C-alpha cells in the first residue's frame, strides 16, 4: 500500500493538486499512524500547501530526535515568518534553534541554519556555522552555501572566462520590458522570503527548460532571442525587477549544478556575491548562484535584469 500511496501523492503534487494530496494522506494515515515516512510526507505536503501551522502540528507529534523531523519543523517556522514578517523574528529564531540541535549537519541543514540566523540578526553565529561546515568538509567555501553540494564542480562566484553566445537587446526591446511587465504590473513578488526592503519582482519566462507561451506573449522578442541563442534549456529564465531603495537578504541557490547569466536591461543593480561587489548596468555577467549574494538598487529608477540558468561547465 505504501509505495502505491506515495506514487499517488507524488502525482497529485506534480499536477498541482496539493490539497487533494493532503486529503489522501490524511485519509490513509490513521491506518499507518506510526509510519514515520508517511508522516514526514504529510508534513512536507502541508508545507507545499502553504500551511505551516498544520505542518508543525503533525511534526510535533513525531520523534523529536530524528533529523528529518527537525528539518521539517525548521522549514515550518521559516514559512510562518515568510508569511508574516511583520509579526517579528520569533519564528526565525525557533527555526534556527531547532537546527542548532542537529549535530550531524548536511549542506541542506547548514544552508537553512545560516540563512535563518542571518535573517534573525545573528550574523556572528551564522558565520561560525559556515566556518565549522567548511572545516568539516560539508562546504568547500564559507561563501558557497547550497542545500545540496555536488562534489567535484569548480566553484567560483564570478565566471569571466566562459564563451557564451551574446544576446543583443535593443533599446526599444528594453523599453518593451518596462512597458509590458512593469507598467502593466504583470510581475509578482520573488519567492523564498528573501526580499528585505522595497519591491523585488519576478516575471517568469521559462521553467525547468520549458518556455512559458503565455508569459512570452508579453515580451515575444526577448523570448525569441534567448531561445535562438540556445538559452532556456535548463533551470529558469526570468525577468528580475528591483525597485528604487530596494534590497534583498543574502541568499544562495539550492544547488551548485547551474550558473546564472545576468543580462542588465534597465537601471543599475548592485550585486554583492561572496566578497566581490559588482555594478550591473550594461555588460552581462555570469555568476554561481550557490554563493552567498545580495542585490541592491540605490538608484532612482527600477533596476531590471534578465536571468537565465546555464549548466555548470563541469557537468
Short mmCIF file of C-alpha atoms in Angstrom, two decimals:
data_model
loop_
_atom_site.label_atom_id
_atom_site.label_comp_id
_atom_site.label_asym_id
_atom_site.label_seq_id
_atom_site.Cartn_x
_atom_site.Cartn_y
_atom_site.Cartn_z
CA UNK A 1 0.00 0.00 0.00
CA UNK A 2 2.73 2.49 0.98
CA UNK A 3 4.60 2.58 -2.38
CA UNK A 4 1.29 2.97 -4.22
CA UNK A 5 0.16 5.72 -1.82
CA UNK A 6 3.42 7.58 -2.23
CA UNK A 7 3.12 7.36 -6.01
CA UNK A 8 -0.43 8.72 -5.96
CA UNK A 9 0.56 11.60 -3.67
CA UNK A 10 3.58 12.40 -5.84
CA UNK A 11 1.44 12.54 -8.97
CA UNK A 12 -1.11 14.78 -7.25
CA UNK A 13 1.61 17.19 -6.15
CA UNK A 14 3.21 17.29 -9.59
CA UNK A 15 -0.16 18.08 -11.15
CA UNK A 16 -0.72 20.93 -8.70
CA UNK A 17 -3.49 19.21 -6.73
CA UNK A 18 -1.75 19.64 -3.39
CA UNK A 19 -4.92 19.88 -1.30
CA UNK A 20 -6.06 16.53 -2.69
CA UNK A 21 -2.64 15.10 -1.83
CA UNK A 22 -3.11 16.27 1.77
CA UNK A 23 -6.60 14.75 1.92
CA UNK A 24 -5.34 11.46 0.51
CA UNK A 25 -2.60 11.19 3.14
CA UNK A 26 -4.93 12.17 5.98
CA UNK A 27 -7.40 9.51 4.86
CA UNK A 28 -4.89 6.65 4.97
CA UNK A 29 -2.62 7.74 7.84
CA UNK A 30 -4.99 6.56 10.63
CA UNK A 31 -4.24 3.04 9.39
CA UNK A 32 -0.48 3.72 9.38
CA UNK A 33 -0.22 6.21 12.24
CA UNK A 34 3.23 5.09 13.37
CA UNK A 35 4.73 5.17 9.86
CA UNK A 36 7.42 7.85 10.08
CA UNK A 37 7.92 8.06 6.32
CA UNK A 38 4.25 8.77 5.60
CA UNK A 39 4.03 11.28 8.44
CA UNK A 40 7.05 13.13 7.12
CA UNK A 41 5.46 13.13 3.67
CA UNK A 42 2.32 14.65 5.18
CA UNK A 43 4.34 17.41 6.88
CA UNK A 44 6.13 18.19 3.62
CA UNK A 45 2.82 18.23 1.73
CA UNK A 46 1.32 20.65 4.25
CA UNK A 47 4.29 22.93 3.62
CA UNK A 48 3.76 22.72 -0.13
CA UNK A 49 0.13 23.61 0.57
CA UNK A 50 1.41 26.78 2.30
CA UNK A 51 0.09 25.62 5.68
CA UNK A 52 2.95 25.76 8.21
CA UNK A 53 0.57 25.56 11.18
CA UNK A 54 -0.69 22.12 10.12
CA UNK A 55 2.85 21.04 9.30
CA UNK A 56 4.02 21.96 12.80
CA UNK A 57 1.03 20.20 14.35
CA UNK A 58 1.97 16.92 12.68
CA UNK A 59 5.71 17.34 13.19
CA UNK A 60 5.31 17.98 16.92
CA UNK A 61 3.76 14.52 17.31
CA UNK A 62 6.80 12.77 15.81
CA UNK A 63 10.13 11.67 17.30
CA UNK A 64 11.93 14.94 18.02
CA UNK A 65 15.35 13.27 17.88
CA UNK A 66 15.08 12.50 14.16
CA UNK A 67 16.97 14.97 11.97
CA UNK A 68 14.40 14.89 9.15
CA UNK A 69 11.70 15.88 11.67
CA UNK A 70 13.81 18.80 12.89
CA UNK A 71 14.41 19.98 9.31
CA UNK A 72 10.68 19.99 8.57
CA UNK A 73 9.96 21.79 11.84
CA UNK A 74 12.52 24.44 10.91
CA UNK A 75 11.01 24.79 7.43
CA UNK A 76 7.59 25.26 9.05
CA UNK A 77 8.81 28.01 11.39
CA UNK A 78 10.63 29.69 8.50
CA UNK A 79 7.48 29.64 6.36
CA UNK A 80 5.50 31.14 9.25
CA UNK A 81 7.93 34.05 9.28
CA UNK A 82 7.80 34.46 5.49
CA UNK A 83 4.00 34.69 5.63
CA UNK A 84 4.04 37.32 8.38
CA UNK A 85 7.35 39.15 8.59
CA UNK A 86 5.69 42.00 10.47
CA UNK A 87 4.99 39.57 13.31
CA UNK A 88 8.60 39.57 14.42
CA UNK A 89 11.62 37.27 14.36
CA UNK A 90 10.42 34.62 16.80
CA UNK A 91 9.64 32.00 14.10
CA UNK A 92 13.10 32.51 12.56
CA UNK A 93 14.77 32.13 15.94
CA UNK A 94 12.77 28.97 16.60
CA UNK A 95 13.84 27.55 13.24
CA UNK A 96 17.47 28.36 13.96
CA UNK A 97 17.36 26.88 17.46
CA UNK A 98 15.83 23.64 16.15
CA UNK A 99 18.59 23.31 13.55
CA UNK A 100 21.34 24.19 16.05
CA UNK A 101 20.38 21.00 17.88
CA UNK A 102 21.29 18.91 14.82
CA UNK A 103 24.77 17.50 15.36
CA UNK A 104 25.47 15.77 12.02
CA UNK A 105 24.69 18.69 9.70
CA UNK A 106 24.28 18.21 5.97
CA UNK A 107 24.72 21.01 3.44
CA UNK A 108 20.93 21.47 3.48
CA UNK A 109 20.87 21.94 7.26
CA UNK A 110 23.87 24.29 7.22
CA UNK A 111 22.37 26.39 4.42
CA UNK A 112 18.99 26.78 6.13
CA UNK A 113 20.51 27.33 9.57
CA UNK A 114 22.85 30.03 8.30
CA UNK A 115 20.02 31.74 6.41
CA UNK A 116 17.74 31.78 9.47
CA UNK A 117 20.50 33.10 11.73
CA UNK A 118 21.40 35.86 9.28
CA UNK A 119 17.81 36.98 8.78
CA UNK A 120 17.26 36.92 12.54
CA UNK A 121 20.20 39.27 13.02
CA UNK A 122 22.50 36.60 14.45
CA UNK A 123 25.26 37.12 11.91
CA UNK A 124 28.20 36.05 14.09
CA UNK A 125 26.52 32.73 14.86
CA UNK A 126 25.84 32.22 11.15
CA UNK A 127 29.48 32.86 10.29
CA UNK A 128 30.58 30.31 12.90
CA UNK A 129 28.17 27.72 11.43
CA UNK A 130 29.59 28.21 7.93
CA UNK A 131 33.19 28.11 9.15
CA UNK A 132 32.52 24.85 11.01
CA UNK A 133 30.89 23.39 7.88
CA UNK A 134 34.00 24.20 5.81
CA UNK A 135 36.25 22.63 8.44
CA UNK A 136 34.05 19.51 8.46
CA UNK A 137 34.17 19.27 4.66
CA UNK A 138 30.41 19.83 4.29
CA UNK A 139 31.02 23.03 2.30
CA UNK A 140 34.03 23.92 0.16
CA UNK A 141 33.84 27.65 0.87
CA UNK A 142 32.36 29.77 3.62
CA UNK A 143 30.55 31.67 0.88
CA UNK A 144 29.28 28.74 -1.20
CA UNK A 145 26.15 27.58 0.60
CA UNK A 146 23.87 25.33 -1.48
CA UNK A 147 21.45 22.93 0.16
CA UNK A 148 22.90 20.15 -1.98
CA UNK A 149 26.57 20.34 -2.94
CA UNK A 150 27.64 18.24 -5.93
CA UNK A 151 31.33 17.44 -5.33
CA UNK A 152 33.99 17.95 -7.98
CA UNK A 153 32.48 21.02 -9.63
CA UNK A 154 34.63 24.12 -9.91
CA UNK A 155 33.34 26.78 -7.57
CA UNK A 156 33.89 30.49 -8.06
CA UNK A 157 31.42 33.33 -7.51
CA UNK A 158 32.01 35.11 -10.82
CA UNK A 159 32.88 33.40 -14.10
CA UNK A 160 34.70 35.68 -16.54
CA UNK A 161 36.28 33.03 -18.77
CA UNK A 162 33.18 31.43 -20.32
CA UNK A 163 32.48 31.89 -24.01
CA UNK A 164 28.74 32.36 -24.32
CA UNK A 165 26.65 33.42 -27.27
CA UNK A 166 25.70 37.08 -26.81
CA UNK A 167 22.10 38.27 -26.78
CA UNK A 168 21.74 41.69 -28.40
CA UNK A 169 18.76 43.55 -26.93
CA UNK A 170 17.84 46.87 -28.50
CA UNK A 171 16.80 49.99 -26.60
CA UNK A 172 13.28 49.51 -27.93
CA UNK A 173 13.15 45.92 -26.62
CA UNK A 174 14.45 47.05 -23.23
CA UNK A 175 11.69 49.63 -23.08
CA UNK A 176 9.19 46.92 -24.05
CA UNK A 177 10.11 45.08 -20.84
CA UNK A 178 9.34 48.18 -18.79
CA UNK A 179 6.07 48.84 -20.59
CA UNK A 180 4.84 45.24 -20.81
CA UNK A 181 5.96 43.89 -17.44
CA UNK A 182 6.40 46.77 -15.01
CA UNK A 183 3.77 49.29 -16.10
CA UNK A 184 1.16 46.59 -16.58
CA UNK A 185 2.02 45.09 -13.20
CA UNK A 186 2.47 41.57 -14.55
CA UNK A 187 5.26 40.64 -12.15
CA UNK A 188 4.82 39.01 -8.76
CA UNK A 189 6.91 39.04 -5.60
CA UNK A 190 10.04 36.92 -5.75
CA UNK A 191 9.53 33.66 -3.87
CA UNK A 192 11.60 32.49 -0.92
CA UNK A 193 11.22 35.29 1.62
CA UNK A 194 14.49 36.95 0.52
CA UNK A 195 13.08 40.40 -0.23
CA UNK A 196 14.39 42.65 2.55
CA UNK A 197 13.22 46.15 1.68
CA UNK A 198 11.06 47.64 -1.06
CA UNK A 199 9.90 45.58 -4.01
CA UNK A 200 11.74 42.66 -5.60
CA UNK A 201 9.67 41.37 -8.51
CA UNK A 202 9.69 38.28 -10.67
CA UNK A 203 8.27 37.54 -14.11
CA UNK A 204 8.98 34.00 -15.29
CA UNK A 205 9.64 33.19 -18.94
CA UNK A 206 10.90 29.63 -18.69
CA UNK A 207 10.52 26.88 -16.08
CA UNK A 208 12.57 23.68 -16.00
CA UNK A 209 13.78 24.23 -19.54
CA UNK A 210 10.30 24.90 -20.99
CA UNK A 211 9.29 28.29 -22.36
CA UNK A 212 6.04 29.68 -20.97
CA UNK A 213 3.96 30.59 -24.00
CA UNK A 214 1.50 32.94 -22.27
CA UNK A 215 4.21 34.85 -20.41
CA UNK A 216 6.35 35.15 -23.52
CA UNK A 217 3.48 36.94 -25.27
CA UNK A 218 4.33 39.97 -23.11
CA UNK A 219 7.93 40.09 -24.43
CA UNK A 220 8.00 37.85 -27.53
CA UNK A 221 11.20 39.29 -29.00
CA UNK A 222 13.11 38.73 -25.76
CA UNK A 223 12.00 35.10 -25.54
CA UNK A 224 12.80 34.50 -29.21
CA UNK A 225 16.31 35.94 -28.92
CA UNK A 226 17.13 33.96 -25.79
CA UNK A 227 15.79 30.78 -27.34
CA UNK A 228 17.67 31.34 -30.62
CA UNK A 229 20.88 31.85 -28.65
CA UNK A 230 20.42 28.45 -27.03
CA UNK A 231 19.39 29.59 -23.56
CA UNK A 232 16.50 28.21 -21.54
CA UNK A 233 17.42 24.53 -21.84
CA UNK A 234 17.73 24.10 -18.06
CA UNK A 235 16.50 25.73 -14.88
CA UNK A 236 14.67 29.04 -15.08
CA UNK A 237 14.69 32.16 -17.18
CA UNK A 238 13.04 35.22 -15.71
CA UNK A 239 12.94 38.98 -15.50
CA UNK A 240 14.03 40.31 -12.11
CA UNK A 241 12.84 43.76 -11.04
CA UNK A 242 14.25 45.70 -8.10
CA UNK A 243 12.51 48.98 -7.32
CA UNK A 244 14.46 52.03 -6.07
CA UNK A 245 15.62 51.80 -2.43
CA UNK A 246 15.01 48.05 -2.51
CA UNK A 247 17.30 45.25 -1.38
CA UNK A 248 17.39 41.54 -0.67
CA UNK A 249 18.60 39.44 2.19
CA UNK A 250 21.73 37.44 1.48
CA UNK A 251 20.74 34.14 -0.11
CA UNK A 252 22.12 31.28 -2.19
CA UNK A 253 20.76 28.82 -4.73
CA UNK A 254 19.93 25.28 -3.54
CA UNK A 255 22.36 23.59 -5.97
CA UNK A 256 25.78 24.26 -7.47
CA UNK A 257 24.95 22.47 -10.74
CA UNK A 258 23.85 25.61 -12.61
CA UNK A 259 25.27 29.06 -13.26
CA UNK A 260 23.29 32.23 -13.92
CA UNK A 261 23.78 34.55 -16.86
CA UNK A 262 22.60 38.02 -15.82
CA UNK A 263 21.74 40.49 -18.60
CA UNK A 264 21.09 44.06 -17.37
CA UNK A 265 18.38 45.90 -19.32
CA UNK A 266 17.38 48.96 -17.25
CA UNK A 267 18.70 50.92 -14.30
CA UNK A 268 21.63 49.86 -12.14
CA UNK A 269 21.71 46.78 -9.93
CA UNK A 270 24.39 46.43 -7.26
CA UNK A 271 25.35 42.84 -6.50
CA UNK A 272 27.47 41.59 -3.63
CA UNK A 273 28.42 37.95 -4.21
CA UNK A 274 30.89 36.29 -1.84
CA UNK A 275 33.48 39.02 -1.20
CA UNK A 276 33.02 40.69 -4.59
CA UNK A 277 30.95 43.79 -5.39
CA UNK A 278 29.58 44.20 -8.90
CA UNK A 279 27.70 47.00 -10.62
CA UNK A 280 25.29 45.66 -13.23
CA UNK A 281 24.14 48.23 -15.78
CA UNK A 282 25.44 47.25 -19.21
CA UNK A 283 27.58 44.16 -19.63
CA UNK A 284 26.27 40.65 -18.94
CA UNK A 285 27.87 38.69 -16.12
CA UNK A 286 27.92 35.01 -15.19
CA UNK A 287 27.74 34.03 -11.53
CA UNK A 288 27.49 30.86 -9.50
CA UNK A 289 24.24 31.47 -7.57
CA UNK A 290 25.13 28.87 -4.94
CA UNK A 291 27.46 31.50 -3.48
CA UNK A 292 26.04 33.86 -0.87
CA UNK A 293 24.78 37.04 -2.55
CA UNK A 294 22.52 40.05 -2.13
CA UNK A 295 21.13 42.63 -4.54
CA UNK A 296 20.59 46.37 -4.02
CA UNK A 297 19.08 49.20 -6.02
CA UNK A 298 20.40 52.52 -4.79
CA UNK A 299 19.30 54.43 -7.90
CA UNK A 300 16.17 56.42 -8.70
CA UNK A 301 14.85 54.06 -11.40
CA UNK A 302 13.74 50.44 -11.35
CA UNK A 303 16.63 48.07 -11.96
CA UNK A 304 15.76 45.30 -14.39
CA UNK A 305 17.82 42.27 -15.38
CA UNK A 306 17.15 39.07 -17.28
CA UNK A 307 18.47 35.95 -15.53
CA UNK A 308 18.79 32.62 -17.31
CA UNK A 309 20.23 29.37 -15.99
CA UNK A 310 23.05 27.60 -17.80
CA UNK A 311 24.58 24.20 -16.99
CA UNK A 312 27.75 24.12 -14.94
CA UNK A 313 30.57 23.60 -17.48
CA UNK A 314 31.99 20.68 -15.47
CA UNK A 315 28.82 18.63 -15.93
#
